[in-house]
Amino acid sequence: MFFRQIKHFLCAVLFLIPTGAACADGPLPPLHPILEPAFQRELNEKTNSVLSVSDEIQVLVNGVASYPVRWRMLEEAKKSIYFTTMYIFNDETTRKFADLLIRKKKEGVDVKMIVFGMYSIANRPFYKKMRQNGIGVEMYGKMSEVVFPNPAKFWRKHLHDKYLVVDGQEALTGGMNWSGRYERGGTVAKKAWRDTDIYVRGPQAAIVEAEFVKRWNRSADQESFDCADRQLRAAYAEAMFPAHLRYEDYLAPDPRAPYGCRVRGLTRFLYQQPFEYNGVAHMTPFFKETIDRAQSHVYWQCISMRPAPIQKQALIAAAKRGVDVRLMTNSRRNMRMIMFGAGPYYDFTRQEYPPLLEAGVRIFEYSGDAPMHSKGFLVDDVVAAIGSYNTTFTSEKYYTESAIATLDTDAIQAVKRMFEDDFAQCSEVKAWKPRKPERID
């Protein structure tokens, strides 16, 4: 019954959502290449996405800012709660999470989750409790699918995206999983991670929900999967979503805004699932093509800076043409606060420094109160993205990932302030050479 209902819901919601539009006063200045309508349409095609509108956008810099929004979204849910996450820890935060999900299910809210099967084994009682209470749980990348075929290549079917969408009206994505270490927001050394989310309300959330429904039904309900797929294909074929909107109505001349153009409410949900799309990682072109058009600066942060060749080439090319390229990752001190043998990750990261530094890329190591897990991206103050995508070969080619990119001037300024605050807690790496292995006679 649910899948028939959601099929009809999708067919309606993807094309009938009303929204307001901004009015431009006077002629626009020459647009930055990233803001050119032709480039935005090109991104639609290359990233399997569509430029949309959000009536509200919030940059949630850390868990202290994000988790109250998450709890509020869950409490106010009337029809549906859908989310993906890599893991759910067993702690006080997730026990509260479980109780809230069960209560909402009993109130008649449809609750479904997609989680990484490999990591779910660490908290089996949570998922058992969910299923016992009628909550849908899908394990993506089970041990039989990931480890047994080739343990050395477990990343080939790895869930790494994290998003929450409620009632098809509001959504949130970023780098946070469900755990107290994220809720504490990077404010307690060794007991919390510094991470960032972005929240949107409005038509954009309908796209996020449609992607979840399509993914859920890939193996569960062919009819519902086909319906969601048709609707998303139709939406992605248009210049904007909803299709009746005009891009230029959201741009206005403003001498105080970057490049003289103020943008309001424009967002893009980026999502990739390479294993199911013949190895195509739809998010990677967004980062490459955007960096290729940078004129002033590129800021990019993540837990471990190990760029894949296509990412490295774009960053080096930008630096060589005079763009201020800054990469931010964890210091050795902060990397040691992370579990799962993060010490070697720091050494792996450092091995990547020489060619980047030689090309003029600037590298900053974060030494805040807690380790950096945020995946922020900013170019020329005209586009920013917050999500789960890392500057690594695994994100570039294999992992499922999600992010919301925005052209909204005010939201971008919030991201810029976040970077400025983070840079203030960093030390710049001036020069470094990899250590040669000791000779053993």
Coordinates of C-alpha atoms in Angstrom, one line a residue:
M1 CA 0.0 0.0 0.0
F2 CA 2.7 2.5 0.9
F3 CA 4.5 2.1 -2.4
R4 CA 1.4 2.7 -4.4
Q5 CA 0.7 5.8 -2.3
I6 CA 4.2 7.1 -2.6
K7 CA 4.1 6.5 -6.4
H8 CA 1.1 8.9 -6.7
F9 CA 2.6 11.3 -4.2
L10 CA 5.8 11.6 -6.2
C11 CA 4.0 12.1 -9.5
A12 CA 2.2 15.0 -7.8
V13 CA 4.9 16.6 -5.7
L14 CA 7.6 16.8 -8.3
F15 CA 5.6 19.2 -10.5
L16 CA 3.0 20.9 -8.4
I17 CA 5.0 22.6 -5.6
P18 CA 4.4 26.4 -5.6
T19 CA 7.2 28.7 -4.8
G20 CA 8.0 32.4 -4.8
A21 CA 10.6 34.1 -7.0
A22 CA 13.0 37.0 -6.5
C23 CA 12.7 40.0 -8.8
A24 CA 15.8 41.5 -10.3
D25 CA 15.9 45.3 -10.4
G26 CA 17.9 46.6 -13.4
P27 CA 20.4 44.8 -15.7
L28 CA 22.6 42.1 -14.2
P29 CA 26.4 42.6 -14.4
P30 CA 28.5 40.1 -16.5
L31 CA 28.0 36.8 -14.6
H32 CA 30.8 34.8 -13.0
P33 CA 31.4 31.7 -15.2
I34 CA 29.9 29.5 -12.4
L35 CA 26.7 31.5 -12.5
E36 CA 26.2 31.4 -16.2
P37 CA 22.9 29.7 -17.1
A38 CA 24.6 27.4 -19.7
F39 CA 27.1 26.1 -17.0
Q40 CA 24.3 25.4 -14.6
R41 CA 22.5 23.4 -17.3
E42 CA 25.7 21.6 -18.1
L43 CA 25.9 20.6 -14.4
N44 CA 22.4 19.2 -14.6
E45 CA 23.6 16.8 -17.3
K46 CA 27.0 15.9 -15.9
T47 CA 25.9 15.4 -12.3
N48 CA 22.5 13.8 -12.8
S49 CA 20.9 16.6 -10.8
V50 CA 18.9 19.8 -11.2
L51 CA 19.1 23.3 -9.9
S52 CA 16.3 23.9 -7.5
V53 CA 14.9 26.4 -5.0
S54 CA 15.0 26.3 -1.2
D55 CA 12.7 28.7 0.7
E56 CA 15.1 28.4 3.7
I57 CA 18.8 27.5 4.0
Q58 CA 20.8 27.1 7.1
V59 CA 24.5 26.3 7.4
L60 CA 24.8 24.2 10.6
V61 CA 28.5 24.6 11.4
N62 CA 28.7 21.9 14.1
G63 CA 26.6 19.3 16.0
V64 CA 25.6 21.9 18.6
A65 CA 23.8 23.7 15.8
S66 CA 22.7 20.7 13.8
Y67 CA 21.2 18.3 16.3
P68 CA 18.5 20.7 17.6
V69 CA 17.4 21.0 14.0
R70 CA 17.4 17.3 13.6
W71 CA 15.4 16.7 16.8
R72 CA 12.9 19.4 15.8
M73 CA 12.5 17.9 12.3
L74 CA 11.8 14.4 13.7
E75 CA 9.4 15.7 16.4
E76 CA 7.3 17.7 13.8
A77 CA 7.2 14.9 11.2
K78 CA 3.6 14.2 10.1
K79 CA 4.0 11.8 7.1
S80 CA 7.5 10.4 6.6
I81 CA 11.0 10.2 8.0
Y82 CA 13.6 8.9 5.6
F83 CA 17.4 9.0 6.2
T84 CA 20.7 7.4 5.2
T85 CA 23.8 7.1 7.4
M86 CA 27.0 5.2 7.5
Y87 CA 26.6 4.2 11.1
I88 CA 24.6 4.6 14.3
F89 CA 26.6 4.4 17.5
N90 CA 25.2 2.8 20.7
D91 CA 25.1 5.7 23.1
E92 CA 22.7 8.1 24.9
T93 CA 22.1 10.1 21.7
T94 CA 21.1 7.2 19.6
R95 CA 18.9 5.6 22.3
K96 CA 17.0 8.9 22.3
F97 CA 16.9 8.6 18.5
A98 CA 15.5 5.1 18.7
D99 CA 12.8 6.1 21.1
L100 CA 11.8 9.0 19.0
L101 CA 11.6 7.0 15.8
I102 CA 9.5 4.3 17.4
R103 CA 7.1 6.9 18.8
K104 CA 6.7 8.6 15.4
K105 CA 6.0 5.2 13.8
K106 CA 3.3 4.6 16.3
E107 CA 1.8 8.0 15.5
G108 CA 1.5 6.8 11.9
V109 CA 4.6 8.3 10.4
D110 CA 6.4 6.2 7.8
V111 CA 9.9 5.7 9.0
K112 CA 12.7 4.2 6.8
M113 CA 16.4 4.1 6.9
I114 CA 19.3 2.9 4.7
V115 CA 22.5 2.2 6.5
F116 CA 25.9 0.7 5.7
G117 CA 25.6 -3.1 6.4
M118 CA 29.2 -3.6 7.3
Y119 CA 29.1 -1.2 10.2
S120 CA 25.7 -2.2 11.4
I121 CA 27.1 -5.3 13.0
A122 CA 28.5 -3.0 15.8
N123 CA 24.9 -2.0 16.9
R124 CA 22.7 -4.9 16.0
P125 CA 20.2 -4.4 18.9
F126 CA 19.3 -1.0 17.5
Y127 CA 18.3 -2.4 14.1
K128 CA 16.5 -5.4 15.6
K129 CA 14.5 -3.0 17.8
M130 CA 13.6 -0.9 14.7
R131 CA 12.3 -3.9 12.7
Q132 CA 10.4 -5.2 15.7
N133 CA 8.5 -1.9 15.7
G134 CA 7.7 -1.9 12.0
I135 CA 10.4 0.6 10.9
G136 CA 12.0 -0.1 7.5
V137 CA 15.7 -0.9 7.6
E138 CA 17.8 -1.6 4.5
M139 CA 21.4 -2.7 4.8
Y140 CA 23.5 -1.5 1.9
G141 CA 26.8 -3.2 1.4
K142 CA 26.3 -6.3 3.5
M143 CA 29.3 -8.3 4.6
S144 CA 28.5 -11.0 2.1
E145 CA 28.5 -8.4 -0.7
V146 CA 31.5 -6.4 0.5
V147 CA 34.1 -8.6 2.3
F148 CA 33.7 -12.1 1.0
P149 CA 34.2 -11.3 -2.8
N150 CA 37.4 -9.3 -2.1
P151 CA 38.3 -8.0 1.4
A152 CA 40.9 -5.7 0.0
K153 CA 38.3 -3.8 -2.1
F154 CA 35.5 -3.3 0.5
W155 CA 35.2 0.3 -0.6
R156 CA 33.6 -0.7 -3.9
K157 CA 30.1 -0.9 -2.3
H158 CA 30.3 1.5 0.6
L159 CA 27.6 3.7 1.9
H160 CA 29.0 7.1 2.9
D161 CA 26.1 9.5 2.3
K162 CA 24.2 11.0 5.2
Y163 CA 20.9 12.8 4.8
L164 CA 17.6 13.2 6.5
V165 CA 14.3 14.2 4.7
V166 CA 11.0 14.8 6.5
D167 CA 7.6 15.0 4.9
G168 CA 9.2 15.9 1.6
Q169 CA 9.3 19.4 2.8
E170 CA 12.6 19.8 4.6
A171 CA 16.0 18.1 4.3
L172 CA 19.4 18.1 5.9
T173 CA 22.7 16.6 4.7
G174 CA 26.4 16.8 5.7
G175 CA 29.1 14.6 7.2
M176 CA 27.4 13.7 10.5
N177 CA 26.4 10.2 11.4
W178 CA 24.1 9.6 14.4
S179 CA 26.1 9.7 17.6
G180 CA 26.8 11.8 20.7
R181 CA 30.3 12.5 19.3
Y182 CA 28.7 14.5 16.5
E183 CA 25.9 16.0 18.7
R184 CA 28.6 17.5 21.0
G185 CA 29.8 19.3 17.9
G186 CA 33.6 19.2 18.2
T187 CA 33.6 21.0 21.5
V188 CA 35.1 18.4 23.7
A189 CA 38.6 17.0 22.8
K190 CA 38.7 13.3 22.0
K191 CA 35.0 13.0 22.7
A192 CA 33.4 14.8 19.8
W193 CA 34.0 15.4 16.1
R194 CA 33.7 18.8 14.4
D195 CA 31.4 18.3 11.4
T196 CA 28.9 20.4 9.4
D197 CA 25.4 20.0 7.9
I198 CA 23.3 22.1 5.6
Y199 CA 19.5 22.4 6.0
V200 CA 16.9 23.3 3.4
R201 CA 13.2 23.7 3.3
G202 CA 11.0 23.9 0.2
P203 CA 11.0 22.3 -3.3
Q204 CA 14.6 21.0 -3.0
A205 CA 13.5 18.6 -0.3
A206 CA 11.1 16.9 -2.7
I207 CA 14.0 15.9 -4.9
V208 CA 15.9 14.5 -1.9
E209 CA 12.8 12.5 -1.0
A210 CA 12.4 11.2 -4.5
E211 CA 16.0 10.0 -4.6
F212 CA 15.5 8.2 -1.4
V213 CA 12.2 6.5 -2.6
K214 CA 13.9 5.5 -5.8
R215 CA 16.8 4.0 -4.0
W216 CA 14.6 2.2 -1.4
N217 CA 12.5 0.6 -4.2
R218 CA 15.4 -0.5 -6.4
S219 CA 15.0 -4.1 -5.1
A220 CA 11.7 -3.7 -3.1
D221 CA 9.0 -2.5 -5.6
Q222 CA 9.7 -2.3 -9.3
E223 CA 6.6 -0.2 -10.1
S224 CA 7.5 2.4 -7.5
F225 CA 11.1 2.4 -8.6
D226 CA 10.1 3.0 -12.2
C227 CA 7.8 5.8 -11.2
A228 CA 10.4 7.6 -9.2
D229 CA 13.0 7.1 -11.9
R230 CA 10.7 8.6 -14.6
Q231 CA 9.8 11.6 -12.5
L232 CA 13.5 12.3 -11.6
R233 CA 14.6 11.9 -15.2
A234 CA 11.9 14.4 -16.2
A235 CA 12.9 16.8 -13.5
Y236 CA 16.6 16.5 -14.3
A237 CA 15.9 17.2 -18.0
E238 CA 14.6 20.7 -17.1
A239 CA 16.7 23.8 -16.4
M240 CA 15.2 24.1 -12.9
F241 CA 12.9 22.4 -10.5
P242 CA 10.0 23.0 -10.4
A243 CA 10.1 23.4 -14.2
H244 CA 8.1 26.6 -14.4
L245 CA 10.7 28.6 -12.6
R246 CA 13.1 31.0 -14.3
Y247 CA 16.8 31.1 -13.3
E248 CA 17.2 34.8 -13.8
D249 CA 14.4 35.6 -11.4
Y250 CA 16.7 34.5 -8.5
L251 CA 19.5 36.8 -9.5
A252 CA 19.7 40.5 -8.8
P253 CA 22.3 43.2 -9.3
D254 CA 23.9 44.2 -6.0
P255 CA 27.3 46.0 -5.8
R256 CA 27.8 44.6 -2.3
A257 CA 27.6 41.0 -3.5
P258 CA 30.4 39.0 -5.0
Y259 CA 30.9 39.9 -8.6
G260 CA 28.0 42.3 -8.3
C261 CA 25.3 39.7 -8.3
R262 CA 23.1 38.6 -5.4
V263 CA 21.5 35.1 -5.6
R264 CA 18.6 34.0 -3.5
G265 CA 17.5 30.4 -2.7
L266 CA 19.2 28.4 -5.4
T267 CA 20.4 24.9 -4.3
R268 CA 21.3 21.6 -5.9
F269 CA 21.1 18.2 -4.3
L270 CA 24.1 16.2 -5.3
Y271 CA 24.0 12.4 -5.0
Q272 CA 26.0 9.4 -6.3
Q273 CA 25.7 5.7 -6.1
P274 CA 28.5 4.4 -8.4
F275 CA 28.0 0.7 -7.9
E276 CA 24.4 0.9 -9.2
Y277 CA 25.3 3.3 -12.1
N278 CA 28.0 1.3 -13.8
G279 CA 30.8 3.0 -11.9
V280 CA 29.7 6.5 -12.6
A281 CA 30.3 8.9 -9.7
H282 CA 27.9 11.7 -10.5
M283 CA 29.3 14.2 -7.9
T284 CA 32.9 14.2 -9.1
P285 CA 32.2 16.4 -12.2
F286 CA 30.6 19.0 -9.9
F287 CA 33.8 19.6 -8.0
K288 CA 36.1 19.3 -11.1
E289 CA 34.0 21.6 -13.3
T290 CA 33.5 24.2 -10.6
I291 CA 37.3 24.3 -9.7
D292 CA 38.1 24.6 -13.4
R293 CA 36.1 27.9 -13.5
A294 CA 37.5 29.3 -10.3
Q295 CA 39.0 32.8 -10.7
S296 CA 39.8 33.9 -7.1
H297 CA 39.9 31.1 -4.5
V298 CA 39.0 27.5 -3.8
Y299 CA 38.7 26.4 -0.1
W300 CA 38.1 22.7 0.6
Q301 CA 38.2 20.8 3.9
C302 CA 37.9 17.2 4.9
I303 CA 39.2 14.7 7.4
S304 CA 42.1 13.4 5.3
M305 CA 43.4 15.2 2.2
R306 CA 44.3 12.5 -0.3
P307 CA 43.0 13.8 -3.6
A308 CA 42.4 11.4 -6.5
P309 CA 44.2 12.2 -9.8
I310 CA 41.3 14.1 -11.3
Q311 CA 40.9 16.1 -8.1
K312 CA 44.6 16.8 -7.8
Q313 CA 44.9 17.9 -11.4
A314 CA 42.0 20.3 -11.1
L315 CA 43.5 21.8 -7.9
I316 CA 47.0 22.1 -9.3
A317 CA 45.8 23.7 -12.5
A318 CA 43.8 26.3 -10.6
A319 CA 46.8 27.1 -8.4
K320 CA 49.0 27.5 -11.4
R321 CA 46.7 30.0 -13.0
G322 CA 46.8 32.2 -9.9
V323 CA 43.8 30.9 -7.9
D324 CA 44.3 30.9 -4.1
V325 CA 43.7 27.2 -3.5
R326 CA 43.6 26.2 0.2
L327 CA 43.1 22.7 1.5
M328 CA 42.3 22.0 5.1
T329 CA 42.8 18.7 7.0
N330 CA 43.7 17.5 10.4
S331 CA 47.0 18.0 12.2
R332 CA 48.7 14.9 13.6
R333 CA 47.5 15.8 17.0
N334 CA 43.9 15.9 15.9
M335 CA 44.1 12.9 13.7
R336 CA 45.2 10.9 16.7
M337 CA 41.9 11.7 18.4
I338 CA 40.1 9.7 15.8
M339 CA 39.6 6.0 16.2
F340 CA 40.1 3.3 13.5
G341 CA 43.9 3.7 13.3
A342 CA 43.8 7.3 12.1
G343 CA 47.5 7.8 12.8
P344 CA 48.5 6.1 9.5
Y345 CA 45.9 8.3 7.7
Y346 CA 47.9 11.3 8.7
D347 CA 51.0 9.8 7.2
F348 CA 49.1 8.9 4.0
T349 CA 47.9 12.4 3.8
R350 CA 51.3 13.9 4.2
Q351 CA 52.6 11.8 1.3
E352 CA 50.3 13.8 -0.9
Y353 CA 51.7 17.2 0.1
P354 CA 54.8 17.7 -2.1
P355 CA 53.3 18.0 -5.6
L356 CA 50.5 20.2 -4.2
L357 CA 52.8 22.5 -2.4
E358 CA 55.2 22.7 -5.4
A359 CA 52.3 23.8 -7.6
G360 CA 51.3 26.6 -5.2
V361 CA 48.4 24.9 -3.4
R362 CA 48.3 26.0 0.2
I363 CA 47.7 23.3 2.9
F364 CA 46.4 24.0 6.4
E365 CA 46.3 21.6 9.3
Y366 CA 43.5 22.0 11.8
S367 CA 44.3 22.0 15.5
G368 CA 40.9 22.9 17.0
D369 CA 39.5 21.3 20.2
A370 CA 38.4 18.2 18.3
P371 CA 39.1 16.4 15.0
M372 CA 37.9 17.9 11.8
H373 CA 35.3 15.7 10.0
S374 CA 33.6 18.5 8.0
K375 CA 33.5 18.4 4.2
G376 CA 33.1 22.1 3.2
F377 CA 33.7 23.5 -0.3
L378 CA 33.8 27.1 -1.4
V379 CA 34.7 28.7 -4.7
D380 CA 35.0 32.5 -5.4
D381 CA 32.1 33.2 -2.9
V382 CA 29.6 32.3 -5.7
V383 CA 29.1 28.6 -4.9
A384 CA 29.5 26.4 -1.8
A385 CA 28.7 22.8 -0.9
I386 CA 28.3 20.9 2.3
G387 CA 28.0 17.1 2.3
S388 CA 29.8 13.8 2.8
Y389 CA 32.2 13.9 -0.3
N390 CA 35.9 13.8 0.7
T391 CA 39.0 14.8 -1.3
T392 CA 39.9 11.1 -1.8
F393 CA 39.9 8.4 -4.4
T394 CA 37.1 6.6 -2.6
S395 CA 34.7 9.5 -2.9
E396 CA 35.9 10.3 -6.4
K397 CA 35.1 6.8 -7.7
Y398 CA 33.4 4.4 -5.3
Y399 CA 31.4 5.6 -2.3
T400 CA 27.8 6.7 -2.2
E401 CA 27.9 10.4 -1.3
S402 CA 25.5 13.3 -0.9
A403 CA 25.7 17.1 -0.6
I404 CA 23.8 20.2 -1.2
A405 CA 25.5 22.9 -3.2
T406 CA 24.1 26.4 -3.1
L407 CA 24.4 29.6 -5.0
D408 CA 22.6 31.6 -2.3
T409 CA 24.7 34.6 -1.4
D410 CA 23.8 34.7 2.3
A411 CA 24.4 30.9 2.8
I412 CA 27.7 31.2 1.0
Q413 CA 28.8 34.0 3.3
A414 CA 28.0 31.7 6.3
V415 CA 30.2 29.0 4.8
K416 CA 33.0 31.6 4.2
R417 CA 32.7 32.7 7.9
M418 CA 33.0 29.0 8.9
F419 CA 36.2 28.7 6.8
E420 CA 37.6 31.9 8.3
D421 CA 37.0 30.6 11.8
D422 CA 38.6 27.2 10.9
F423 CA 41.6 28.8 9.3
A424 CA 42.2 30.7 12.5
Q425 CA 42.7 27.3 14.2
C426 CA 45.1 26.0 11.6
S427 CA 48.8 26.0 10.9
E428 CA 49.9 26.4 7.3
V429 CA 52.3 23.8 6.0
K430 CA 55.1 25.7 4.3
A431 CA 57.2 22.8 3.0
W432 CA 57.5 19.1 3.6
K433 CA 59.3 16.1 2.1
P434 CA 58.2 12.5 2.6
R435 CA 60.5 10.6 4.8
K436 CA 62.6 8.0 3.0
P437 CA 62.2 4.5 4.4
E438 CA 65.2 3.4 6.5
R439 CA 67.6 1.0 4.8
I440 CA 67.7 -2.5 6.3
D441 CA 71.0 -4.4 5.6

